[in-house]
Coordinates of C-alpha atoms in Angstrom, one line a residue:
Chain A
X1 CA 171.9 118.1 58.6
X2 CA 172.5 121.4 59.6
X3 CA 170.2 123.2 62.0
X4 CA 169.1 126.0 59.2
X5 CA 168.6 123.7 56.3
X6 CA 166.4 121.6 58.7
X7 CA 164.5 124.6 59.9
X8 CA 164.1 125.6 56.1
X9 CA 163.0 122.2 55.4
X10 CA 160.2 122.6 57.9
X11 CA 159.6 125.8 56.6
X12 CA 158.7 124.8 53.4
X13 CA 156.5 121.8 54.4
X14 CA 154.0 124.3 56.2
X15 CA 154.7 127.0 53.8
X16 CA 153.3 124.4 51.4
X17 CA 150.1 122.8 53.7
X18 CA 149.1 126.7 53.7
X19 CA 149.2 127.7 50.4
X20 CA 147.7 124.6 49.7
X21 CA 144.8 125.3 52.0
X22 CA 144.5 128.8 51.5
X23 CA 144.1 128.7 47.4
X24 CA 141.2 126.0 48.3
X25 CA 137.9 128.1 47.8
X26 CA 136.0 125.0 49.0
X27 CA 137.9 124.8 52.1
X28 CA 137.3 128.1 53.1
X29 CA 133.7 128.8 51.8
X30 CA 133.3 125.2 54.8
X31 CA 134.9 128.0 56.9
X32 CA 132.5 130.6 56.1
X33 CA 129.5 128.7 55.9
X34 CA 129.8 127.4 59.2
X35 CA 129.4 130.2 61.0
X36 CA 127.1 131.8 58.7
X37 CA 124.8 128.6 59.7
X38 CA 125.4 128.3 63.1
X39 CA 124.9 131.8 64.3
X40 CA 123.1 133.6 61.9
X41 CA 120.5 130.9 61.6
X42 CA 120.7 128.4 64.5
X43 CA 121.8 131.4 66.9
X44 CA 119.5 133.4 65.8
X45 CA 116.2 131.2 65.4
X46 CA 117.0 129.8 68.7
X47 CA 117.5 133.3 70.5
X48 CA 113.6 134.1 71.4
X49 CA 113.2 130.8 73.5
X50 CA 116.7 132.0 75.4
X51 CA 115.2 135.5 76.1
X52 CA 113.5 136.8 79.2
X53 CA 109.6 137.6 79.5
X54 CA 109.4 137.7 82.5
X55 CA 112.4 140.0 85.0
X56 CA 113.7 137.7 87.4
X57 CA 112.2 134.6 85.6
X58 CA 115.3 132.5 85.0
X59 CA 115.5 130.9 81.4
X60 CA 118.8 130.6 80.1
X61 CA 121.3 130.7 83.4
X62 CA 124.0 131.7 82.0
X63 CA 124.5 136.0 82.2
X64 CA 124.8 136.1 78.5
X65 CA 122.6 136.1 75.5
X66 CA 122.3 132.9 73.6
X67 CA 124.5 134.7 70.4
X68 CA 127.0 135.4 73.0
X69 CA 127.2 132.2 74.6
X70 CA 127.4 130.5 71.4
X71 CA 129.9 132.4 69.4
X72 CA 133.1 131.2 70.6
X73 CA 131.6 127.1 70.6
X74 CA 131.6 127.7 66.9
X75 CA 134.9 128.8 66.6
X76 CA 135.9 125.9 67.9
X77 CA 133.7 124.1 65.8
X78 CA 135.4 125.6 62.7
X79 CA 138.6 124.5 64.0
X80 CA 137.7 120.8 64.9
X81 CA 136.2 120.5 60.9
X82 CA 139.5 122.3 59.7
X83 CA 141.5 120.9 61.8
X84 CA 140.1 117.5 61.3
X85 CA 139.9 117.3 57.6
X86 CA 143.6 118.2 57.8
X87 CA 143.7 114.4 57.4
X88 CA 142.8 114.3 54.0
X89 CA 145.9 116.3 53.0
X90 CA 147.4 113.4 54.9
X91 CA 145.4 110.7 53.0
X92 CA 146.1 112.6 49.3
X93 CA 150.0 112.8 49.8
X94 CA 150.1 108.7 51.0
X95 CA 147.4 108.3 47.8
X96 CA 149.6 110.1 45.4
X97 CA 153.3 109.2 46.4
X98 CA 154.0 113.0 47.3
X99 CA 154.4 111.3 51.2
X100 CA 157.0 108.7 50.2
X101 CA 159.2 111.2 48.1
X102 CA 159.1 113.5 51.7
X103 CA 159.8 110.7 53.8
X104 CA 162.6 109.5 51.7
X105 CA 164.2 113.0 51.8
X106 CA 166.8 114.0 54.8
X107 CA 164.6 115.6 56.9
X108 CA 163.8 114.0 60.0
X109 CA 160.3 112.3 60.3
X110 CA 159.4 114.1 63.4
X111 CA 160.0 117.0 62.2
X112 CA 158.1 116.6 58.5
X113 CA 155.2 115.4 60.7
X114 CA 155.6 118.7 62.6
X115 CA 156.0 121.0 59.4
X116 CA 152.7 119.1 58.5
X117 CA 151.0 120.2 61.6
X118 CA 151.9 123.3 62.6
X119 CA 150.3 124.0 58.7
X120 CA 147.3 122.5 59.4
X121 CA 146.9 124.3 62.8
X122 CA 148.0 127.6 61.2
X123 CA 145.1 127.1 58.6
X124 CA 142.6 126.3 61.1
X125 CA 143.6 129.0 63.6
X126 CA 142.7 131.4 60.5
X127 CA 139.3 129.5 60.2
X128 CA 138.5 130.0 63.6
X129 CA 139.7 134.0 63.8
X130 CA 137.3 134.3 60.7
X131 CA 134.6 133.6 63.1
X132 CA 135.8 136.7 65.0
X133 CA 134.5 139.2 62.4
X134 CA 131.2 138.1 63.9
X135 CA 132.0 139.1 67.2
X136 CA 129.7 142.3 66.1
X137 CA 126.6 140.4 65.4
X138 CA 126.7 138.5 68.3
X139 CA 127.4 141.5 70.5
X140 CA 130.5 140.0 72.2
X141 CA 132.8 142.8 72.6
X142 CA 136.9 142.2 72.1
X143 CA 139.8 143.9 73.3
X144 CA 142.9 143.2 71.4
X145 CA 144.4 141.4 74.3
X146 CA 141.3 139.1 74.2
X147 CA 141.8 138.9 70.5
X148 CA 145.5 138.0 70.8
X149 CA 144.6 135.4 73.4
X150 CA 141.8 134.0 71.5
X151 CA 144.4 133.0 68.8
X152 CA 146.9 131.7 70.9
X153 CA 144.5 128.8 72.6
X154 CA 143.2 128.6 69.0
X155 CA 146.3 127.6 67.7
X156 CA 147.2 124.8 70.3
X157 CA 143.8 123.5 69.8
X158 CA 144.1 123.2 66.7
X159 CA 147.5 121.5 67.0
X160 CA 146.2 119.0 69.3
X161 CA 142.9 118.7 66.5
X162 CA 145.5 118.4 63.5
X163 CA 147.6 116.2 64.8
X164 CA 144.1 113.9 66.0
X165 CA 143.2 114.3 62.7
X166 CA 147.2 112.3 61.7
X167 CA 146.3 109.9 63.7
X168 CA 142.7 109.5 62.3
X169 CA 144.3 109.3 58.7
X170 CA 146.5 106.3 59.7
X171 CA 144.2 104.3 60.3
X172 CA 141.6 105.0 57.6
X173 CA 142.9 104.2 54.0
X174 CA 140.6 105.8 51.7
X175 CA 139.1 109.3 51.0
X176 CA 135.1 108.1 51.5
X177 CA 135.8 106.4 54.0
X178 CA 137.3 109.3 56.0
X179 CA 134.4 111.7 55.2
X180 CA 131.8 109.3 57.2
X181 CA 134.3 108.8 60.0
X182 CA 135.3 112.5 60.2
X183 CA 131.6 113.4 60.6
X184 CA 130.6 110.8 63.3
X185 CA 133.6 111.9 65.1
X186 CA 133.3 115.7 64.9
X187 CA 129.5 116.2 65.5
X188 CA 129.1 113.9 68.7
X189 CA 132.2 115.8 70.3
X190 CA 130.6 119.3 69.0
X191 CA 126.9 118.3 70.6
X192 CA 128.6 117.0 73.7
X193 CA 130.5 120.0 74.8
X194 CA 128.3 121.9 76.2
X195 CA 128.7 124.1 72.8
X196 CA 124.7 124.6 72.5
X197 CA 123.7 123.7 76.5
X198 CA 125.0 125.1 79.1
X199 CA 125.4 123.3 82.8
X200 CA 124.8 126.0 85.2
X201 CA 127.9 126.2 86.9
X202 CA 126.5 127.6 90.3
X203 CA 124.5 123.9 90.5
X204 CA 125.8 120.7 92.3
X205 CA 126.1 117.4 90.1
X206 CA 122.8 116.6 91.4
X207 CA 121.6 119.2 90.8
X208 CA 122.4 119.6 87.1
X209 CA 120.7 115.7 86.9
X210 CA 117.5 117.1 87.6
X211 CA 117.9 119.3 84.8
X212 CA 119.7 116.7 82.0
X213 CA 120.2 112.9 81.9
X214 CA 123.5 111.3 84.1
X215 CA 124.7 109.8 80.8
X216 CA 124.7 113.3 79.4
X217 CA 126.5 115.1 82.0
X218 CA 128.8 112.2 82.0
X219 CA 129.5 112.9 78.3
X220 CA 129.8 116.5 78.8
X221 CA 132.4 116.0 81.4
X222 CA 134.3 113.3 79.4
X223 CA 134.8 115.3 76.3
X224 CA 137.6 117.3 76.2
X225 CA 136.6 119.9 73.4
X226 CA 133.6 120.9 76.5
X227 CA 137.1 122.3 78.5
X228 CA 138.2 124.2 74.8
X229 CA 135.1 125.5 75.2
X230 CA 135.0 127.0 77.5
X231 CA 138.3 128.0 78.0
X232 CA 137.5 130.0 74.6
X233 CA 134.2 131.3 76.9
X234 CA 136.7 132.3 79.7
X235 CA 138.5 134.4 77.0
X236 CA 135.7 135.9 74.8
X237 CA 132.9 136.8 76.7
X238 CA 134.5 135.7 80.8
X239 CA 132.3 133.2 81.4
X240 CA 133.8 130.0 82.4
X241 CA 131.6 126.4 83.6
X242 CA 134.9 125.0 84.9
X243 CA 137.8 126.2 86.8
X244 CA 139.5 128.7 84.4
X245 CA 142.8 127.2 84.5
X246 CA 141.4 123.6 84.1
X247 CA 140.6 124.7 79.5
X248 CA 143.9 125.9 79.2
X249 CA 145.9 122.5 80.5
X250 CA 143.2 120.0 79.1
X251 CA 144.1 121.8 75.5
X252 CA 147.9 121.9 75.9
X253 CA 147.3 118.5 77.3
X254 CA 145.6 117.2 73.9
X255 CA 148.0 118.4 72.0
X256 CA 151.1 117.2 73.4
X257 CA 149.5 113.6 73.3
X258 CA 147.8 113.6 70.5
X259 CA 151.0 114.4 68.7
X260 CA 153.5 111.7 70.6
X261 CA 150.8 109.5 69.4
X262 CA 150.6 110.9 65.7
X263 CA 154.4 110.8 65.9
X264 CA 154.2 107.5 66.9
X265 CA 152.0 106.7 63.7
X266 CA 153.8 108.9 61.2
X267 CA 156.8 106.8 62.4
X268 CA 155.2 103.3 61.4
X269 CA 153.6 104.8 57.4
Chain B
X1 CA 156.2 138.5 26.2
X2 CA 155.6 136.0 29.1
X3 CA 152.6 137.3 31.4
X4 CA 153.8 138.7 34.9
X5 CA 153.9 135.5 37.4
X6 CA 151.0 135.9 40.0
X7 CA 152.5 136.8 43.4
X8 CA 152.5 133.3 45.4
X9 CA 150.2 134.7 48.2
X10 CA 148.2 136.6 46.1
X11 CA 145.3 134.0 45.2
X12 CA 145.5 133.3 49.2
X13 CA 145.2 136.6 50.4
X14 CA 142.5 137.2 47.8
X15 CA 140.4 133.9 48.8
X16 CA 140.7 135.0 52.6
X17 CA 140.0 138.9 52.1
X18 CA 136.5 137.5 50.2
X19 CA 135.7 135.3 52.9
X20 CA 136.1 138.0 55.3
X21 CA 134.6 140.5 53.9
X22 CA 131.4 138.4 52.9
X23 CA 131.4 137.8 57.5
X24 CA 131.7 141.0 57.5
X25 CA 128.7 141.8 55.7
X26 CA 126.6 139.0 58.0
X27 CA 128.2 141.1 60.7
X28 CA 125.8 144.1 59.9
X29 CA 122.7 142.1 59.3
X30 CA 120.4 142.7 62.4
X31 CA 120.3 139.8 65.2
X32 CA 116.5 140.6 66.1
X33 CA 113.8 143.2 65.4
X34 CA 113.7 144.8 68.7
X35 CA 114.6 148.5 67.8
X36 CA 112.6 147.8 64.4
X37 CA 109.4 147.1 67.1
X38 CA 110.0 149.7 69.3
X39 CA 110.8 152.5 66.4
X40 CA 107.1 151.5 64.5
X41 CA 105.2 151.8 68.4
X42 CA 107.3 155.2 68.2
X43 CA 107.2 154.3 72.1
X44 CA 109.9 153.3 74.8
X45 CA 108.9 151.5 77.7
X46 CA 110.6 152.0 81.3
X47 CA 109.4 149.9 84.4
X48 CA 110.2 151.7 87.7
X49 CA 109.0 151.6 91.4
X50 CA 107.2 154.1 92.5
X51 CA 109.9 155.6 94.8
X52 CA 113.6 155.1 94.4
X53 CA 115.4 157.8 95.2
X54 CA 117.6 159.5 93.8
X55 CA 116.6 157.5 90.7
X56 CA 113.3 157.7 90.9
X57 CA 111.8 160.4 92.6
X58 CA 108.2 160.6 92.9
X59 CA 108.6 164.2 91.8
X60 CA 106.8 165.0 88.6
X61 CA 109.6 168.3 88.2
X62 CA 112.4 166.0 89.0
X63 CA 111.0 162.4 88.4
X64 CA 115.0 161.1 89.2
X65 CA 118.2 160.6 87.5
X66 CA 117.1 157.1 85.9
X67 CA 113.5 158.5 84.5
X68 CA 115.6 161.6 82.8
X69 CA 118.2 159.5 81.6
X70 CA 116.0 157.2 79.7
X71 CA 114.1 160.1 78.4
X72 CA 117.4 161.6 76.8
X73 CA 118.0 158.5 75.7
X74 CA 114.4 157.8 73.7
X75 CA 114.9 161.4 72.4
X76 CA 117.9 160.4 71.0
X77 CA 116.2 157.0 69.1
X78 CA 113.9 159.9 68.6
X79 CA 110.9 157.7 70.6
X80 CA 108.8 158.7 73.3
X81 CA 109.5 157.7 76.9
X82 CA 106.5 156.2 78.5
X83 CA 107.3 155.3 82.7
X84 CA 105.2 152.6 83.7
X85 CA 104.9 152.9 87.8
X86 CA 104.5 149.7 89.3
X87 CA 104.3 149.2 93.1
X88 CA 104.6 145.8 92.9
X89 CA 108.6 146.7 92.1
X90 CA 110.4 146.5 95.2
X91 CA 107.5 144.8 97.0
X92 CA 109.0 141.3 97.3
X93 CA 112.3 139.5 97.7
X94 CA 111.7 137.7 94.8
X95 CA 111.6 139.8 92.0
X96 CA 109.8 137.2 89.7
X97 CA 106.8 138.4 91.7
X98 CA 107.3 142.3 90.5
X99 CA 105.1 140.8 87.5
X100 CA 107.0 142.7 84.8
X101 CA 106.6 141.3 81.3
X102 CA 107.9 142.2 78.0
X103 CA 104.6 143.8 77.1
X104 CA 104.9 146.5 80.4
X105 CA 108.6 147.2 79.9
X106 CA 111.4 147.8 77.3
X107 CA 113.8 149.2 80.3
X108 CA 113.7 148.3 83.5
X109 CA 115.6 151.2 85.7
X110 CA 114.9 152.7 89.1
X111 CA 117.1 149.9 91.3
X112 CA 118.4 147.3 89.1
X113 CA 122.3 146.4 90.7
X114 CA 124.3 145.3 87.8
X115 CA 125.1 141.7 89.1
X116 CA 126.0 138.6 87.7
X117 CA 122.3 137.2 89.3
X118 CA 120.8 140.4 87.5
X119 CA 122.5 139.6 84.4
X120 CA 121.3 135.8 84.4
X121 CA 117.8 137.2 83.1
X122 CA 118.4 140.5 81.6
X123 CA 120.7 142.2 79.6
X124 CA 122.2 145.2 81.5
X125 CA 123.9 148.7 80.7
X126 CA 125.7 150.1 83.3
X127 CA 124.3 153.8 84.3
X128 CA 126.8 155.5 86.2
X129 CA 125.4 155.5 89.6
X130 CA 127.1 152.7 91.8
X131 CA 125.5 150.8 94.7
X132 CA 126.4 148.1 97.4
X133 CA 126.1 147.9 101.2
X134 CA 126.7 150.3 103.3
X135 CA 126.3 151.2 107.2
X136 CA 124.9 153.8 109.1
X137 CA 126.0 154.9 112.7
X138 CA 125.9 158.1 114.5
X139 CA 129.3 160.0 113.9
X140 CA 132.1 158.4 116.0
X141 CA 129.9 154.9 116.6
X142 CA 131.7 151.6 116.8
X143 CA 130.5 148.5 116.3
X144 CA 131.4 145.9 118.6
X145 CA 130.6 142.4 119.3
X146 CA 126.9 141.5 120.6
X147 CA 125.6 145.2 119.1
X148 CA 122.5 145.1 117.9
X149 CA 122.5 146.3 113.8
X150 CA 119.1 147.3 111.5
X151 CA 119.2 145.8 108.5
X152 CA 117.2 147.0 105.8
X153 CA 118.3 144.5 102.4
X154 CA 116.7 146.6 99.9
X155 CA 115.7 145.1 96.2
X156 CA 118.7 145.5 94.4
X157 CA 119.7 142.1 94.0
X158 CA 122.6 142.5 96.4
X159 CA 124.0 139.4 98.1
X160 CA 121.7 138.9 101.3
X161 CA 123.7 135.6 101.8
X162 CA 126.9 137.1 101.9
X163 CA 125.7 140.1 104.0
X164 CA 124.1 137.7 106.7
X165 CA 127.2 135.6 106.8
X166 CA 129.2 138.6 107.8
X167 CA 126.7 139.4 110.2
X168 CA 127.0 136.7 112.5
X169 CA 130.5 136.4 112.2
X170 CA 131.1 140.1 113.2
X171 CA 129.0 138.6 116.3
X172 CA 126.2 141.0 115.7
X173 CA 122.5 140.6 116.2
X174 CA 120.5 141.7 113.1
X175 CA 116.9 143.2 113.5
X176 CA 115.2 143.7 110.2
X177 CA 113.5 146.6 109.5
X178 CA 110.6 146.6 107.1
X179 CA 111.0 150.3 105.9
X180 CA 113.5 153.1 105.5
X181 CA 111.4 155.3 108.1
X182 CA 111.6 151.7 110.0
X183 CA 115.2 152.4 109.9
X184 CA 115.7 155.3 111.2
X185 CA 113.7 154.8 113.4
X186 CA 115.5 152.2 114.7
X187 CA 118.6 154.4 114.9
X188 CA 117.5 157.6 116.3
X189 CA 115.8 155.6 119.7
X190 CA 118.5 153.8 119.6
X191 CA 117.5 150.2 119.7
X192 CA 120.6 149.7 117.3
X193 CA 123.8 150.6 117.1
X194 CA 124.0 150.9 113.3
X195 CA 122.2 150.1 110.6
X196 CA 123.1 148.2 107.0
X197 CA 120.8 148.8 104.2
X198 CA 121.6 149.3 100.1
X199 CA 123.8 152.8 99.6
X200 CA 120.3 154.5 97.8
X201 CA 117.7 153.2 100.4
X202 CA 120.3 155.5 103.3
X203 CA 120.2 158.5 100.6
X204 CA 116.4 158.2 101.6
X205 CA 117.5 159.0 105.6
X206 CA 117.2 162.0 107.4
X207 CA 120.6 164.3 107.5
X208 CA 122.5 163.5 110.7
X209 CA 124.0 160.2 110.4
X210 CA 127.3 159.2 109.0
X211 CA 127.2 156.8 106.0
X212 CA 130.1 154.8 104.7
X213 CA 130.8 151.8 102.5
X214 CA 130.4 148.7 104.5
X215 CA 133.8 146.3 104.9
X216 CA 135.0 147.2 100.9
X217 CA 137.2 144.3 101.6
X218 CA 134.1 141.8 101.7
X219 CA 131.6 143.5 99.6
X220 CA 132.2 145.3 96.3
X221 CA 130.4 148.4 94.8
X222 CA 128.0 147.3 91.7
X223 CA 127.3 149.9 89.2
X224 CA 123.6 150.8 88.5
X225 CA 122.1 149.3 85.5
X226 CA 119.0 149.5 83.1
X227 CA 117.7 146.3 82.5
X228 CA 117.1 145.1 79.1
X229 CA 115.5 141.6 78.4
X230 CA 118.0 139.1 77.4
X231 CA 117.9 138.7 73.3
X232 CA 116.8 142.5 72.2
X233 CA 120.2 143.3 70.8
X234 CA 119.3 145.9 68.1
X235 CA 118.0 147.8 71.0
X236 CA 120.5 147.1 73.4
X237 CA 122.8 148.6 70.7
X238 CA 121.1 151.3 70.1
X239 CA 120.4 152.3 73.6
X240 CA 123.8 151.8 74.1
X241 CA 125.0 153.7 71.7
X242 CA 122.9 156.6 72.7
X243 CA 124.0 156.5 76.1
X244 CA 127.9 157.2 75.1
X245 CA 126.6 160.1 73.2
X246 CA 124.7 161.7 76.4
X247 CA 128.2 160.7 78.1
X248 CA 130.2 162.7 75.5
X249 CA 127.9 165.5 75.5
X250 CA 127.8 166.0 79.2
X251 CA 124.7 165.0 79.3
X252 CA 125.2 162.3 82.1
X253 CA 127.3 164.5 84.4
X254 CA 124.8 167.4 84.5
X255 CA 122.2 164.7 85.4
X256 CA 124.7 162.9 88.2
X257 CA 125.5 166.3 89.9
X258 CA 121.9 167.3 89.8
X259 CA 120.9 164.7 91.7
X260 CA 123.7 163.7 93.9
X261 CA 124.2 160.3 92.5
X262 CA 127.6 160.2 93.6
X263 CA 126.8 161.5 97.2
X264 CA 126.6 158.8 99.5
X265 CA 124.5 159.2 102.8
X266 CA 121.1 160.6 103.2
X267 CA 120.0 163.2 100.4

């Protein structure tokens, strides 16, 4: 095929996961919601027992409010539900035959499974700049360069998170099914990211056990969405737990692998 | 007639604009009732030791630049500006010992270095005045290895660690001095050949002695704050707010030259 009609082809398969998305009120009042519960209730009920009483008394290590230090985990937890329930889309087309009828067509399979993701990503990178509109009530102040580079690692994460959520869909075969998985899969990596806790990063490893269980900081070090994190907190409000450069290559990292292995998948349906 | 076919983004863009217009309402909801507090008590705390100059004074005619900044700025949030002097600011090296609680202050001022440790317990807003380490000689001195230096650390919350570090390896022997007259004292017998102390403690030194920044390389300048506590946004907001529109009107120049904030060395 010629370069332009397989370009075109791929064009049309994200063209189609976004308006598809996008024309979903249910998937973006999730996106709204989200937010709305995370930070205007759970930020903001929280926020008194992060706040000083007493001046030098140290609380809450981190030099930011609580609102400020959890804005940009829920962008990233907007993108990991978007991102993540991506699958479904995957799940409907195999249901309804739409996925056969593509896969029969010229296009090569790499690339429909591409079209497919870079759709997915491009709806959840919009999820995730909604939360941005926020930036106001949680006091975290943006420049457009910041803004700009916000969407950028938002986009590869939620390449990486789409094309996780292809390989989830391969190997679950019905719709209820994937809702039970989806959730035991995206809260446990949310919690265990250091999205609501943060470990002080001027303390040792031993000293950060004093403060929270081994098998916790294990966890937290483990998961990679703790380095999206905070590679989002580096961005957003400069405040980074781990080297700065180490988010930016664990995300890049996800989503080159996640994808061979999606690929890999997408090959075998 | 067939009815005009909907553009194909048009139920999109109309399902986004909602949801981002119904964030941006949440936006304007207030995180916390701080200001709503402050403006029913009609009152505006401010915590600050009793001498600090030249942002805090002593002076009832010219209390400092810190104590007539926050004034303008609780005229502006139309509230008035109670100062709460408390010697135990400044007193100890650990400032959780200063005793200052919610209930005494809504601003902390007089001395608070905007610093990452600052900013670990309180919010901060950046003044205008700038402070960091500097050193004090007699015009022409230089410091060599096995001098003797004062050192005065002050209770800014600038890094003693770092500053003792470079002590030793500039192969200098430190002498504390418990006071600024300690100080100078110090350096007019001439027991030392310099001294280090925090850029407003030297403004406190007699006239005589050159003052400069010490090693810039090593040691950067932090800007002055107010301290707010950590989580009373609406006020923060509003006290920042009121802050640009002293800056715009002048207001925080006129107060800055007045006082010499900008000078550095004894005023």
């Amino acid at each position: 095929m010629e370069m332009l009609a397989l370009l075109r082809g791929l064009y049309a398969i994200w063209l189609r996961e976004l308006t598809r998305a996008t024309r979903d009120r249910a998937q973006l009042i999730g996106g709204v919601s989200r937010p709305l519960i995370w930070l205007l209730i759970l930020g903001v009920g929280l926020n008194p027992y992060f706040r000083g009483e007493v001046y030098g008394e140290v609380r809450f290590v981190i030099p930011y409010t609580y609102l400020q230090f959890l804005f940009p985990a829920v962008i990233v937890l907007n993108i990991m539900y978007t991102s993540i329930q991506f699958a479904v889309s995957v799940i409907w087309d195999r249901e309804f035959g739409f996925l056969r009828e593509v896969l029969v067509s010229p296009m090569p399979r790499p690339l429909i499974l591409l079209g497919k993701v870079l759709g997915g990503s491009t709806v959840a990178m919009i999820h995730g700049g909604l939360v941005l509109i926020l930036a106001r009530f949680a006091d975290v102040t943006l420049s457009p360069l910041q803004i700009v580079q916000a969407l950028g690692l938002m986009f590869v994460l939620a390449f990486g998170l789409t094309s996780f959520g292809v390989i989830l869909a391969a190997r679950v075969r019905s719709f209820e099914g994937f809702g039970v998985f989806s959730n035991t899969i995206i809260l446990p990596l949310y919690f265990t990211s250091s999205s609501v806790f943060p470990l002080d990063p001027s303390l040792t490893r031993a000293q950060i056990v004093t403060a929270y269980p081994e098998w916790l900081v294990f966890m937290v070090q483990i998961n990679p969405i703790t380095y999206a994190v905070d590679a989002l907190r580096g961005i957003l409000i400069t405040f980074n737990q781990f080297p700065s450069a180490m988010g930016s290559a664990v995300i890049f990292g996800m989503a080159v692998v996640f994808f061979v292995v999606a690929l890999l998948d997408f090959r075998r349906a | 007639m067939t009815p005009a076919r909907p553009h194909r983004w048009g139920r999109a863009l109309l399902n986004i604009g909602a949801a981002a217009c119904l964030l941006l309402g949440a936006s304007l909801l207030p995180p916390d009732t701080s200001l709503n507090d402050r403006k029913a008590s009609g009152v505006l705390k401010l915590c600050v030791p009793p001498s600090y100059p030249p942002l805090v004074t002593g002076k009832p005619d010219e209390p400092g630049y810190d104590i007539e900044l926050a004034r303008a700025i609780a005229g502006k949030l139309e509230l008035r500006l109670l100062v709460n002097v408390l010697p135990s600011m400044g007193q100890d090296f650990n400032p959780r010992n200063w005793s200052l609680t919610r209930a005494q202050c809504d601003l902390v001022g007089g001395g608070v270095a905007d610093t990452a440790q600052t900013r670990s317990f309180m919010q901060t807003l950046a003044t205008g005045a700038e402070t960091g380490w500097v050193i004090i000689g007699k015009s022409g001195a230089q410091l060599s290895k096995g001098d003797a230096v004062a050192v005065l650390p002050g209770t800014s919350g600038l890094d003693r660690i770092a500053l003792s570090n470079w002590v030793r390896r500039a192969g200098l022997t430190a002498r504390l001095a418990a006071t600024p007259a300690d100080l100078e004292r110090l350096l007019t017998s001439s027991e030392v050949a310099a001294a280090i102390t925090e850029r407003y403690v030297a403004a406190q030194l007699s006239e005589g002695f050159s003052v400069g920044w010490l090693d810039p390389e090593s040691f950067p300048v932090f800007p002055m704050a107010f301290g707010l506590w950590k989580g009373d946004q609406t006020l923060m907001r509003a006290v920042r707010q009121a802050l640009h529109q002293l800056e715009r009107e002048g207001m925080v120049s006129q107060l800055q030259d007045h006082y010499g904030v900008s000078r550095l060395g004894p005023g």
